[in-house]
PDB file of C-alpha atoms and ligand atoms in Angstrom:
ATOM      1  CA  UNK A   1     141.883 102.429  81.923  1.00 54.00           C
ATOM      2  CA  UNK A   2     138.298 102.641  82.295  1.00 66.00           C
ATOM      3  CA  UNK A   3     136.063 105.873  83.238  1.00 76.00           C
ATOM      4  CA  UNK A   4     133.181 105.027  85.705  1.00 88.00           C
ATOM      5  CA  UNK A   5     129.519 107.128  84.824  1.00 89.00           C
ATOM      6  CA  UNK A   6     130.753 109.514  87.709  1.00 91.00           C
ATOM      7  CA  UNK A   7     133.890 110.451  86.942  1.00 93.00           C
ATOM      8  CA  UNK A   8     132.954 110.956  83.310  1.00 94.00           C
ATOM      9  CA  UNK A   9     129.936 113.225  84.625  1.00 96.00           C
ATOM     10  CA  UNK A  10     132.335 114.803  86.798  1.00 96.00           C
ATOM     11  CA  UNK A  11     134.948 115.429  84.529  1.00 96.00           C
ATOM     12  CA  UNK A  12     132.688 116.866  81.995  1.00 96.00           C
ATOM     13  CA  UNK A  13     131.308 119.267  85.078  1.00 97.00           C
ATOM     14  CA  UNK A  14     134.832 120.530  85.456  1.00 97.00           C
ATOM     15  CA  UNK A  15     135.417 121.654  81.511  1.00 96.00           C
ATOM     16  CA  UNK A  16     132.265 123.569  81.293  1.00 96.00           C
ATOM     17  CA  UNK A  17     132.597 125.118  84.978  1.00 97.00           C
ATOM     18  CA  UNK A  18     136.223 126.259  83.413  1.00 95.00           C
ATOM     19  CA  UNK A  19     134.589 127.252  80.060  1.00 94.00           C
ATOM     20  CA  UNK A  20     132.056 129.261  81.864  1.00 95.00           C
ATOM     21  CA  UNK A  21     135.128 130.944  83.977  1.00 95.00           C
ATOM     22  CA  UNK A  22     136.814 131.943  80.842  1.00 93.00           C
ATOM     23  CA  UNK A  23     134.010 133.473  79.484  1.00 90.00           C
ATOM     24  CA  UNK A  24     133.563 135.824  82.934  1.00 87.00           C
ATOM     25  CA  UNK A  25     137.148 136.384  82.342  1.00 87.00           C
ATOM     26  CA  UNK A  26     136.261 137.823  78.956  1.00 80.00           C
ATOM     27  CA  UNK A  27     137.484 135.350  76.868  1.00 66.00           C
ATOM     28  CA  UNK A  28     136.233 132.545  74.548  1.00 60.00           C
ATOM     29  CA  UNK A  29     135.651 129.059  76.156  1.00 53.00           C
ATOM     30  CA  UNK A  30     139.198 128.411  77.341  1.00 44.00           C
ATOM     31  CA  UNK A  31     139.203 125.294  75.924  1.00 42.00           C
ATOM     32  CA  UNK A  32     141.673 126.431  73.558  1.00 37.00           C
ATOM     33  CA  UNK A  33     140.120 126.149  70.496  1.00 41.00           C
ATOM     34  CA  UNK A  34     137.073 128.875  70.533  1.00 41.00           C
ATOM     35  CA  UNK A  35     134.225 126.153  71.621  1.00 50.00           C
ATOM     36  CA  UNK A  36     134.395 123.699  74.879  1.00 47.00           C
ATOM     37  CA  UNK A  37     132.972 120.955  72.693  1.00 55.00           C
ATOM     38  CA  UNK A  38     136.493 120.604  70.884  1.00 56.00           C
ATOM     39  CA  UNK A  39     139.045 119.007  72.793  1.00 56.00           C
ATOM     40  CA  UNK A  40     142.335 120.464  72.385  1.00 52.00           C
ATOM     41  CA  UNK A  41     143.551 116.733  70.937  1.00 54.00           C
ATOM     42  CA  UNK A  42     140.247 116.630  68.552  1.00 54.00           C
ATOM     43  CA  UNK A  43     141.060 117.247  64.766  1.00 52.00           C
ATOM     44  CA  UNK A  44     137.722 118.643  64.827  1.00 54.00           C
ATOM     45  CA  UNK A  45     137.396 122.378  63.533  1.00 54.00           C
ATOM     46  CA  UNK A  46     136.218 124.571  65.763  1.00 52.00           C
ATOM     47  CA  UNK A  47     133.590 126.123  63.369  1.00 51.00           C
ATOM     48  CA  UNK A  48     131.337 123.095  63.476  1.00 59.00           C
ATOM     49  CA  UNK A  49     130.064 124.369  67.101  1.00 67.00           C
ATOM     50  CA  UNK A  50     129.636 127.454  68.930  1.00 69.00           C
ATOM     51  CA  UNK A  51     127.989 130.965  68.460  1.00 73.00           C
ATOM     52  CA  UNK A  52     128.834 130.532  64.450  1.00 70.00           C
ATOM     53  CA  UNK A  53     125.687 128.824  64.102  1.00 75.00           C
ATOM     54  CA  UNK A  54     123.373 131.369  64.444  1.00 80.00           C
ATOM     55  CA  UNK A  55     122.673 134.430  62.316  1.00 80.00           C
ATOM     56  CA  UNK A  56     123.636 137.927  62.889  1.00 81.00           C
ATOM     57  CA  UNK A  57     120.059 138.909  63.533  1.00 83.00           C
ATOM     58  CA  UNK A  58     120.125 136.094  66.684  1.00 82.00           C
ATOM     59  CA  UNK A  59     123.586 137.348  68.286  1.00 82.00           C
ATOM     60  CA  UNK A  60     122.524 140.558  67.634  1.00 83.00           C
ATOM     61  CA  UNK A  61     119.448 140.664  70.533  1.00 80.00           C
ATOM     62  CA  UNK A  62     122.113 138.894  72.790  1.00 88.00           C
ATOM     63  CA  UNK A  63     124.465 139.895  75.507  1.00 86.00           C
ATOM     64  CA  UNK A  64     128.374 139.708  74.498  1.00 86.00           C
ATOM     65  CA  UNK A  65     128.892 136.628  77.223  1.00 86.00           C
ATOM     66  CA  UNK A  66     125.990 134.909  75.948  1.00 87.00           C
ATOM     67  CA  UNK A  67     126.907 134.861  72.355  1.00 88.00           C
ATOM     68  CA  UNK A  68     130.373 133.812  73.814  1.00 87.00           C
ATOM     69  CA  UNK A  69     129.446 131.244  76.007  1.00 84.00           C
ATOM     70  CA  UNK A  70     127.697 129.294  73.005  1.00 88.00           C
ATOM     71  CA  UNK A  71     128.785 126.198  72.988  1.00 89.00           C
ATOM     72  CA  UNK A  72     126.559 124.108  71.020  1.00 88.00           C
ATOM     73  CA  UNK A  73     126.303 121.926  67.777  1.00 89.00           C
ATOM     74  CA  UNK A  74     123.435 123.526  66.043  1.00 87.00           C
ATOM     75  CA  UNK A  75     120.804 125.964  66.572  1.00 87.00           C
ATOM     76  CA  UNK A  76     117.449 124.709  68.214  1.00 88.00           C
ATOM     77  CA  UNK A  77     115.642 127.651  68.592  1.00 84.00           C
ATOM     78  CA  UNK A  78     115.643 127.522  64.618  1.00 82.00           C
ATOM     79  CA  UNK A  79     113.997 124.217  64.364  1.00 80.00           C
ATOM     80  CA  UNK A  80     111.659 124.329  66.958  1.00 84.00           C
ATOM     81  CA  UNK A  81     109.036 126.628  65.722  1.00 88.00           C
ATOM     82  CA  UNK A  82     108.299 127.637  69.078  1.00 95.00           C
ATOM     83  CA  UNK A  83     104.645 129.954  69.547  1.00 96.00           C
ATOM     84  CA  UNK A  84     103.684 132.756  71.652  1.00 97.00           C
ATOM     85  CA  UNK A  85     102.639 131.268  75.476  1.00 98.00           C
ATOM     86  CA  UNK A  86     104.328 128.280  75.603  1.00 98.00           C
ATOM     87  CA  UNK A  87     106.954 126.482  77.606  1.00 98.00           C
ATOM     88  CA  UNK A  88     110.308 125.351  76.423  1.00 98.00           C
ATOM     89  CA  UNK A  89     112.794 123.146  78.483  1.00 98.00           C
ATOM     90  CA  UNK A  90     116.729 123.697  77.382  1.00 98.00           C
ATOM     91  CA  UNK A  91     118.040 120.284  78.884  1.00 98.00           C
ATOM     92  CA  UNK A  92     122.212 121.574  79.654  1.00 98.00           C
ATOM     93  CA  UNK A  93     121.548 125.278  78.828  1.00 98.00           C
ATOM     94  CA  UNK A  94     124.789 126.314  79.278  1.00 97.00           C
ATOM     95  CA  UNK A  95     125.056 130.431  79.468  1.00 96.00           C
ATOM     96  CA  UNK A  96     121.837 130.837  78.371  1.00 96.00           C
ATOM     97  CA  UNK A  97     121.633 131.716  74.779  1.00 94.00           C
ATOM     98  CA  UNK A  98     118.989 129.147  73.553  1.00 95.00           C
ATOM     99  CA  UNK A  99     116.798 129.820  76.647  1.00 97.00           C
ATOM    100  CA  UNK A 100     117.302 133.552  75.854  1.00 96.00           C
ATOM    101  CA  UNK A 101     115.957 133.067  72.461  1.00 95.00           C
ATOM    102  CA  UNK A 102     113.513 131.067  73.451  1.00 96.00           C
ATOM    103  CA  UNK A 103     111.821 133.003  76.194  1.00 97.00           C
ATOM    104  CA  UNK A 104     111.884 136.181  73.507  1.00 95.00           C
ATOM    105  CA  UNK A 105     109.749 133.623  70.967  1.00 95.00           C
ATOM    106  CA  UNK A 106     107.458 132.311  73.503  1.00 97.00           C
ATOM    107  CA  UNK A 107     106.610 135.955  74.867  1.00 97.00           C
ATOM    108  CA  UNK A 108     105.662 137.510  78.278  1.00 96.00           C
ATOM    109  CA  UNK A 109     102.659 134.669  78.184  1.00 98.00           C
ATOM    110  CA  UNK A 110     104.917 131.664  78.148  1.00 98.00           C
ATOM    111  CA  UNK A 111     108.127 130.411  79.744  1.00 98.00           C
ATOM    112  CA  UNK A 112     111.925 128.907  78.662  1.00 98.00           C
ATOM    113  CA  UNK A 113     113.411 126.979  81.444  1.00 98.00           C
ATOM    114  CA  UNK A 114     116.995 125.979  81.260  1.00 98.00           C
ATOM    115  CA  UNK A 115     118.207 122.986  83.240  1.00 98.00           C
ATOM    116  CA  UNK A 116     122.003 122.909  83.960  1.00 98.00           C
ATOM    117  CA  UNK A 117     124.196 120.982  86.627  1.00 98.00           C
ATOM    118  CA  UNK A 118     126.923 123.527  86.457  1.00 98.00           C
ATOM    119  CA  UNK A 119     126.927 126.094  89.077  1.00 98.00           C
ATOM    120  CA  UNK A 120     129.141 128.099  86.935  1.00 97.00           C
ATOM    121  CA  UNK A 121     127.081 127.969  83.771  1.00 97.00           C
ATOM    122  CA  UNK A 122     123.817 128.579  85.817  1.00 98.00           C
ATOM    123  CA  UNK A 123     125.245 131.853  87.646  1.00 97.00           C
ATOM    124  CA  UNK A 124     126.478 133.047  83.587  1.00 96.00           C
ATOM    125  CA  UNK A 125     123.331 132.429  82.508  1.00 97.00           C
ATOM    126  CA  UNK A 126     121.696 133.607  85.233  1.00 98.00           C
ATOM    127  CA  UNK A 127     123.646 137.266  84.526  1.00 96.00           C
ATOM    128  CA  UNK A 128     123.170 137.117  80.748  1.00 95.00           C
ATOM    129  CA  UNK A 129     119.367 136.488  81.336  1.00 97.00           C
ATOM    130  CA  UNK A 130     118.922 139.914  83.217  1.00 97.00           C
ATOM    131  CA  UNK A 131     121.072 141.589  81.056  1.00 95.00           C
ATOM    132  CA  UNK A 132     118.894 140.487  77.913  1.00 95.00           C
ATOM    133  CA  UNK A 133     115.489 141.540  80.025  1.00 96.00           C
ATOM    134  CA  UNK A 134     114.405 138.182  79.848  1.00 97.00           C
ATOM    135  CA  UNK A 135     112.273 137.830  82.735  1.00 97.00           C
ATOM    136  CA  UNK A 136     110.539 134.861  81.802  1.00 98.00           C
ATOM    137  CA  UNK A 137     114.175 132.732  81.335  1.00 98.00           C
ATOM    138  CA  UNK A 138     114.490 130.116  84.561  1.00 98.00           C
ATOM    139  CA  UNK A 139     117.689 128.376  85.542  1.00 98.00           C
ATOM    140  CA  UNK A 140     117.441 125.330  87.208  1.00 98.00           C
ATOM    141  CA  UNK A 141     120.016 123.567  88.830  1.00 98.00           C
ATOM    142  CA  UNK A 142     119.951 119.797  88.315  1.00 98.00           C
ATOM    143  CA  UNK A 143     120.962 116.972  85.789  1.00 98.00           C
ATOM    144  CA  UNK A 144     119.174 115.979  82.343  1.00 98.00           C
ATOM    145  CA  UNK A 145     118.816 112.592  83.538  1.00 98.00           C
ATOM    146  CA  UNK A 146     116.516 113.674  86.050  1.00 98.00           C
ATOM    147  CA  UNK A 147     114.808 117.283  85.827  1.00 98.00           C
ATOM    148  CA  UNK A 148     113.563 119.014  88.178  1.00 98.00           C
ATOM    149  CA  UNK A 149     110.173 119.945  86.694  1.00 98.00           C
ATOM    150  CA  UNK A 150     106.475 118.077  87.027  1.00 98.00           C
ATOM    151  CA  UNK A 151     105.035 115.515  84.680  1.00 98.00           C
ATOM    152  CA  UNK A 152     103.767 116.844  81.509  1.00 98.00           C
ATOM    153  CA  UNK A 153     104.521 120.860  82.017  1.00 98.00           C
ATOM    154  CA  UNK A 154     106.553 121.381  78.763  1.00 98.00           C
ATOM    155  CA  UNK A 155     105.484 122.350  75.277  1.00 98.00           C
ATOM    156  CA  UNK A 156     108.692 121.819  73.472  1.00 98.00           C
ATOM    157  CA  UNK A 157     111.999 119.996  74.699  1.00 98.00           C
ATOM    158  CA  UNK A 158     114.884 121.673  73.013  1.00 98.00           C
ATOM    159  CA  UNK A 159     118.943 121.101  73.860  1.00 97.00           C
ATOM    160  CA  UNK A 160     122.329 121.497  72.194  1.00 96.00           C
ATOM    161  CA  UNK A 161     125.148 119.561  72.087  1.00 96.00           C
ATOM    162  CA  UNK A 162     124.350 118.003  75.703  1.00 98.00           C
ATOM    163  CA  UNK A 163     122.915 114.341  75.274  1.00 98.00           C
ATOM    164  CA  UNK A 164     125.918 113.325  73.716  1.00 98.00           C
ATOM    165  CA  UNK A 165     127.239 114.148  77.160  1.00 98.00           C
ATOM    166  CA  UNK A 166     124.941 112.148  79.239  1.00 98.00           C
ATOM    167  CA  UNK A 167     125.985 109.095  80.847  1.00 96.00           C
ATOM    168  CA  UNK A 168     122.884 107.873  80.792  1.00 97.00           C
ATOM    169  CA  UNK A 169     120.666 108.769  77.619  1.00 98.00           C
ATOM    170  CA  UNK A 170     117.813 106.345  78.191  1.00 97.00           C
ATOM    171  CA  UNK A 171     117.129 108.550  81.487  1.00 98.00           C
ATOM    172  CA  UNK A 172     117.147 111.738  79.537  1.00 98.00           C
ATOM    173  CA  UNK A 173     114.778 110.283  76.594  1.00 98.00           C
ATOM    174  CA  UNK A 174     112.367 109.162  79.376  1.00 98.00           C
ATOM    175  CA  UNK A 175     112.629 111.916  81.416  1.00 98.00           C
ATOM    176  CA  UNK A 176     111.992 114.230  78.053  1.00 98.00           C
ATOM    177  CA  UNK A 177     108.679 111.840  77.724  1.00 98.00           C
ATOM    178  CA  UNK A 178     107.965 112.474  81.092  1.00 98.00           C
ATOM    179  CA  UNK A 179     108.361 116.230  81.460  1.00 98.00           C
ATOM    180  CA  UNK A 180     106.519 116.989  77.596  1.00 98.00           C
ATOM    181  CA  UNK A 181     102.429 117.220  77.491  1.00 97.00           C
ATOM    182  CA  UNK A 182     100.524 114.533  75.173  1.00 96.00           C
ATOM    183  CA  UNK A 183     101.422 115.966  71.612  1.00 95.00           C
ATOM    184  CA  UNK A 184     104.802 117.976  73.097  1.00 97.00           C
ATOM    185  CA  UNK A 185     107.664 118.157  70.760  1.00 97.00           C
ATOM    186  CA  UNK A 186     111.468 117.670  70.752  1.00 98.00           C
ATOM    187  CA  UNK A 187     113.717 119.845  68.696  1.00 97.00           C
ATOM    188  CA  UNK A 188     117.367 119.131  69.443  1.00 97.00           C
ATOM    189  CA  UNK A 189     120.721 119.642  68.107  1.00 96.00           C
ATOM    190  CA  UNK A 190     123.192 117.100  69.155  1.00 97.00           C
ATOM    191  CA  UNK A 191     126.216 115.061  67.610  1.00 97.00           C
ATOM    192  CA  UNK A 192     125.230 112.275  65.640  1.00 98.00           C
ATOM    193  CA  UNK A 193     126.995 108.960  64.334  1.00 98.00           C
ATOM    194  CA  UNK A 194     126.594 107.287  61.239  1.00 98.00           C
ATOM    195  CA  UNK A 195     125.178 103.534  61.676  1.00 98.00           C
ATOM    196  CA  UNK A 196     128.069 102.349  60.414  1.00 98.00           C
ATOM    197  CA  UNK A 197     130.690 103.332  63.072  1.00 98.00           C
ATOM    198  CA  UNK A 198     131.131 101.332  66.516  1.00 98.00           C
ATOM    199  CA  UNK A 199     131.144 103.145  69.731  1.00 96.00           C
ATOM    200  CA  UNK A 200     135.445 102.495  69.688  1.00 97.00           C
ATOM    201  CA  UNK A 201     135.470 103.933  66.178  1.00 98.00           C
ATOM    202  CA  UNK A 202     133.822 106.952  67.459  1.00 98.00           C
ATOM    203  CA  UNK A 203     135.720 107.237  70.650  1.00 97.00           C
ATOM    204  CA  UNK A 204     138.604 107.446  68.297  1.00 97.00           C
ATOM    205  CA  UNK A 205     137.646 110.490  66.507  1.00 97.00           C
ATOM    206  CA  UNK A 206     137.153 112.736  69.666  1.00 96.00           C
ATOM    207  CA  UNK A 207     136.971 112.577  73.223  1.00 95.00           C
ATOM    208  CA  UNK A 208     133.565 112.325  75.808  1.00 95.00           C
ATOM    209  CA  UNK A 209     133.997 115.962  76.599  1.00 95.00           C
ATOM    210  CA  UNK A 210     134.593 117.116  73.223  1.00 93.00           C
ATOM    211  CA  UNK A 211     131.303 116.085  71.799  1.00 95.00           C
ATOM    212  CA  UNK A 212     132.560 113.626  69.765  1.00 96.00           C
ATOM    213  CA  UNK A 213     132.710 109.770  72.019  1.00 96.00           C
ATOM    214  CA  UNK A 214     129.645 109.633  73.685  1.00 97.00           C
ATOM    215  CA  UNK A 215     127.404 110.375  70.173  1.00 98.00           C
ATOM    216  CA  UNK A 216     124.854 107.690  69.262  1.00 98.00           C
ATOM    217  CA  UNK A 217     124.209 106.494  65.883  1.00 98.00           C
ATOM    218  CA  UNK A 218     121.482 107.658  64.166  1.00 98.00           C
ATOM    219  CA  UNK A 219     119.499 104.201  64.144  1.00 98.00           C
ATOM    220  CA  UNK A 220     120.018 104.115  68.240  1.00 98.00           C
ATOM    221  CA  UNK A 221     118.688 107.495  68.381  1.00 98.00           C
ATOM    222  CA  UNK A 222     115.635 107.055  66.799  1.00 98.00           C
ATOM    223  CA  UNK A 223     115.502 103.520  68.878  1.00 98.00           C
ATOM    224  CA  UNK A 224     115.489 105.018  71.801  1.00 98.00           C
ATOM    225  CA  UNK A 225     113.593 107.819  71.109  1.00 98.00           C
ATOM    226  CA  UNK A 226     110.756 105.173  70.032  1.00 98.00           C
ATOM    227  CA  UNK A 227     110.905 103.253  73.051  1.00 97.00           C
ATOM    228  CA  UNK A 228     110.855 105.913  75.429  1.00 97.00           C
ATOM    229  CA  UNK A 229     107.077 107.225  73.960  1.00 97.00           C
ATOM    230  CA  UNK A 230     108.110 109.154  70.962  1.00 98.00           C
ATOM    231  CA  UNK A 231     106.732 109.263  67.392  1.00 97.00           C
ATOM    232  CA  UNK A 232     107.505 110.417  63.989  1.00 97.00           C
ATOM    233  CA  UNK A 233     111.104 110.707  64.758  1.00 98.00           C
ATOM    234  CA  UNK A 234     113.607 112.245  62.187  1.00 97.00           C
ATOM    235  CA  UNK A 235     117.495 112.671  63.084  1.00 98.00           C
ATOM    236  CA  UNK A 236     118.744 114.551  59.966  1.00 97.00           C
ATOM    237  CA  UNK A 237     122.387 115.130  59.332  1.00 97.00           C
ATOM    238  CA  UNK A 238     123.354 118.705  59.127  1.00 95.00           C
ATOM    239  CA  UNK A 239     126.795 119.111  58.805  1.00 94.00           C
ATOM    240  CA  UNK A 240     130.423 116.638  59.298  1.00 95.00           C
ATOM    241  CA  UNK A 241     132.403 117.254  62.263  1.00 95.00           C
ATOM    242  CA  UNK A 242     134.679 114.561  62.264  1.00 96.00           C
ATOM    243  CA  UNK A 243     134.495 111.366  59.779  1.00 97.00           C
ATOM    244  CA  UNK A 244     131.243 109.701  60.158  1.00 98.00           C
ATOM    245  CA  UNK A 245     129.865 111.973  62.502  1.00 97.00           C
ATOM    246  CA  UNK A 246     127.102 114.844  62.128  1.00 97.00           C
ATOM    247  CA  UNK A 247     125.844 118.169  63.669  1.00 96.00           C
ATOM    248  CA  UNK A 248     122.244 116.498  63.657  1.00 97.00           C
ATOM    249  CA  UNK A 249     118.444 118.114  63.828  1.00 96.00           C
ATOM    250  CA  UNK A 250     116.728 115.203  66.359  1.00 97.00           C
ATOM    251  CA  UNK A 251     112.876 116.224  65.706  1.00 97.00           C
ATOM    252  CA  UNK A 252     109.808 114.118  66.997  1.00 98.00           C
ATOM    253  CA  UNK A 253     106.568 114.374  69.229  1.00 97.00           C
ATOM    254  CA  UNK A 254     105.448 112.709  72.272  1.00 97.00           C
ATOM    255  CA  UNK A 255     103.066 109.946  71.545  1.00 90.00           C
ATOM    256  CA  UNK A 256      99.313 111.284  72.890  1.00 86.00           C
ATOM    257  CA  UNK A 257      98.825 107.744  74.558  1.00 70.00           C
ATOM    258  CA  UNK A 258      99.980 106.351  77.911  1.00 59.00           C
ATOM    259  CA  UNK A 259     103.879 106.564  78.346  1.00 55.00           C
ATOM    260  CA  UNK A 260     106.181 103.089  77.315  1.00 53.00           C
ATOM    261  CA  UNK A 261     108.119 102.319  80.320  1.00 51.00           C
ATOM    262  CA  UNK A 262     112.019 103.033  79.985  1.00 52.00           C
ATOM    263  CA  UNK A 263     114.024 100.428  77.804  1.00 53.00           C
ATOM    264  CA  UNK A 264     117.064 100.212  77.015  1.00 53.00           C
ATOM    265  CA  UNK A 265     119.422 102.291  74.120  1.00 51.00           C
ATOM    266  CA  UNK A 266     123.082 101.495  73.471  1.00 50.00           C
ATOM    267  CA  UNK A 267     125.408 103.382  75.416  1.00 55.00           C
ATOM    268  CA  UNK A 268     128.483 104.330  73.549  1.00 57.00           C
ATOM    269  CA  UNK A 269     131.826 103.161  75.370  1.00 47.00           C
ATOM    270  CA  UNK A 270     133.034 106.401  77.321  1.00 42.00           C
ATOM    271  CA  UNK A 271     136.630 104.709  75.691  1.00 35.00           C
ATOM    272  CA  UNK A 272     138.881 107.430  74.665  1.00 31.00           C
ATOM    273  CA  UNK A 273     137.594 109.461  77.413  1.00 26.00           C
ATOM    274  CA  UNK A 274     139.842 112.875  78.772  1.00 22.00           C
TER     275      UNK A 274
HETATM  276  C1  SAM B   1     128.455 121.637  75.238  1.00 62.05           C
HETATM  277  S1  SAM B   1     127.783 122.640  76.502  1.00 62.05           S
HETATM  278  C2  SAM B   1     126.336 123.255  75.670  1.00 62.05           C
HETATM  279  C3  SAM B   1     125.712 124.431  76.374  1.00 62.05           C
HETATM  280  C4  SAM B   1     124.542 125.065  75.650  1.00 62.05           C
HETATM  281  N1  SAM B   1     123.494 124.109  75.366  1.00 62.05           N
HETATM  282  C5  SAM B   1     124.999 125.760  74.392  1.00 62.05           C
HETATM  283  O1  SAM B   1     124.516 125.428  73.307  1.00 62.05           O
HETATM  284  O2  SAM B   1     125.842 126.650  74.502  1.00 62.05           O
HETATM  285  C6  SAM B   1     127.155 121.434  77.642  1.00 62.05           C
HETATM  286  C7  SAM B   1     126.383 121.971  78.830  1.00 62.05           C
HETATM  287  O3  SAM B   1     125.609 120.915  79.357  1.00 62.05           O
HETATM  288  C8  SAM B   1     125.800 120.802  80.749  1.00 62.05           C
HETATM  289  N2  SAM B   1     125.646 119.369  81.056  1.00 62.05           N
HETATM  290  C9  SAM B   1     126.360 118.343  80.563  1.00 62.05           C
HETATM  291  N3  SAM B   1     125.903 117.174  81.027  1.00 62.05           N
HETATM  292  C10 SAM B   1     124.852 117.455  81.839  1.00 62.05           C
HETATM  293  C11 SAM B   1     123.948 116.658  82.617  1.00 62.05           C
HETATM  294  N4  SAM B   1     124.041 115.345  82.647  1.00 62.05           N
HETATM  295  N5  SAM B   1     122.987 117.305  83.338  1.00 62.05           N
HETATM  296  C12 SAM B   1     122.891 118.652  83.312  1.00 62.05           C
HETATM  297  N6  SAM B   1     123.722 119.458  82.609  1.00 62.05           N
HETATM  298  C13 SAM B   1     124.693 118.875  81.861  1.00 62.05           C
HETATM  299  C14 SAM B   1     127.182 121.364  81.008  1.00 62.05           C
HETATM  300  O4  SAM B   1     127.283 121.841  82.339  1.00 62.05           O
HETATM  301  C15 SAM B   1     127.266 122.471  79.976  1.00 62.05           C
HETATM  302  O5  SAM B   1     126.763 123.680  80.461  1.00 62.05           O
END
């Protein structure tokens, strides 16, 4: 059976509207397994994602539901070396906690957007935002592959565990180019396949909505990356989730000249799929 781009999209809208349910219920994710990006049929552990990944100090300036809603692969905020007055973009922020951090970094003079297309994971974050007194954290409603925001507004793109999601990923690299200044940065966390596996091979190791099928490879990351205006790319492993396949740090800047026109990046198969 194949999975069309819409279903998959929809089907992935469904888990994290239920994940961001459970949380408003008080529990973890729902999911079963303490983090929404591990399928209940994954062998992945569930310690690879979620609110693990960032230190005490971090969960400790957070609301409860934000630190529980975390549902990532990494921490951005940590690579990202954000400064005082500038704007950050969370592409699939989730309930908050990365825009949260972010808007504390960036200070009263800047601003941390989140984009998300879940209304249920926009009205968490939304609640965990005022909660945490973070009056410069916007939620925007709206998908990766198109944001919502003008041409060159951003300082720094960050995002976790959400462009492994994407149907489309050459739209989200270009729109990423689009959206950053001349000189803008990217600091993402995202699952990450070793060169070596196909897109089956990977669709065998986890599902789409688990994280785990619709990685790229390392060498189509920093492909596409290149082609949609990027430079001095890095995609550095961080830590296995499943064999072959990486928590990753994605790093690089926009290029200062005109912006390349969108080509195209593999698309892993969505095989394996729910
Ligand atoms: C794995 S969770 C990660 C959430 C958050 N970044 C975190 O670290 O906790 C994926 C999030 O991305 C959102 N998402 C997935 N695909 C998206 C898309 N194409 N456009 C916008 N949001 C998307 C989901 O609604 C969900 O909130």
């Amino acid at each position: 059976m194949t999975t069309t781009g819409d279903e998959l999209r929809d089907e992935v809208r469904r888990r994290y509207a239920e994940s961001a349910l459970a949380v408003e219920r008080g529990g973890g994710c729902g999911c079963g397994s303490g983090s929404c990006c591990v399928d209940d049929d994954d062998a992945t552990p569930a310690a690879v994602f979620g609110e693990t990944l960032y230190d005490s100090a971090q969960r400790g300036e957070l609301p409860e539901t934000a630190v529980l809603a975390s549902l990532g692969c990494g921490n951005p905020t940590a690579v990202a070396e954000l400064r005082e007055g500038e704007t950050v973009l969370d592409l699939g922020s989730g309930g908050g906690i990365d825009v949260i951090l972010s808007a504390r970094r960036v200070g009263s003079a800047g601003l941390a957007f989140g984009v998300d297309m879940t209304d249920e994971m926009l009205a968490l974050a939304r609640r965990n935002a005022e909660e945490a007194g973070a009056t410069n954290a916007i939620f925007l409603k709206g998908v990766i592959e198109q944001v919502p925001l003008p041409a060159e507004s951003v300082d720094v793109v960050i995002s976790n565990c959400v462009v492994n999601l994407s149907v489309d990923k050459p739209a989200v690299l270009t729109e990423m180019a689009r959206v950053l200044k001349p000189g803008g940065r990217i600091g993402i966390s995202d699952v990450v396949a070793e060169d070596r596996l196909s897109p089956e091979e990977r669709a065998q190791r986890g599902s789409h909505v688990g994280c785990i099928a619709g990685a790229l490879s390392r060498g189509e990351y920093v492909a596409g990356l290149e082609a949609a205006g990027f430079e001095n790319v890095s995609v550095e492993f961080t830590h296995e989730v499943a064999d072959g396949m990486h928590g990753a740090i994605v790093k690089a800047t926009r290029a200062s000249g005109p912006r390349r026109t969108r080509l195209p990046v593999l698309q892993p198969a969505a095989a394996g799929c729910c």
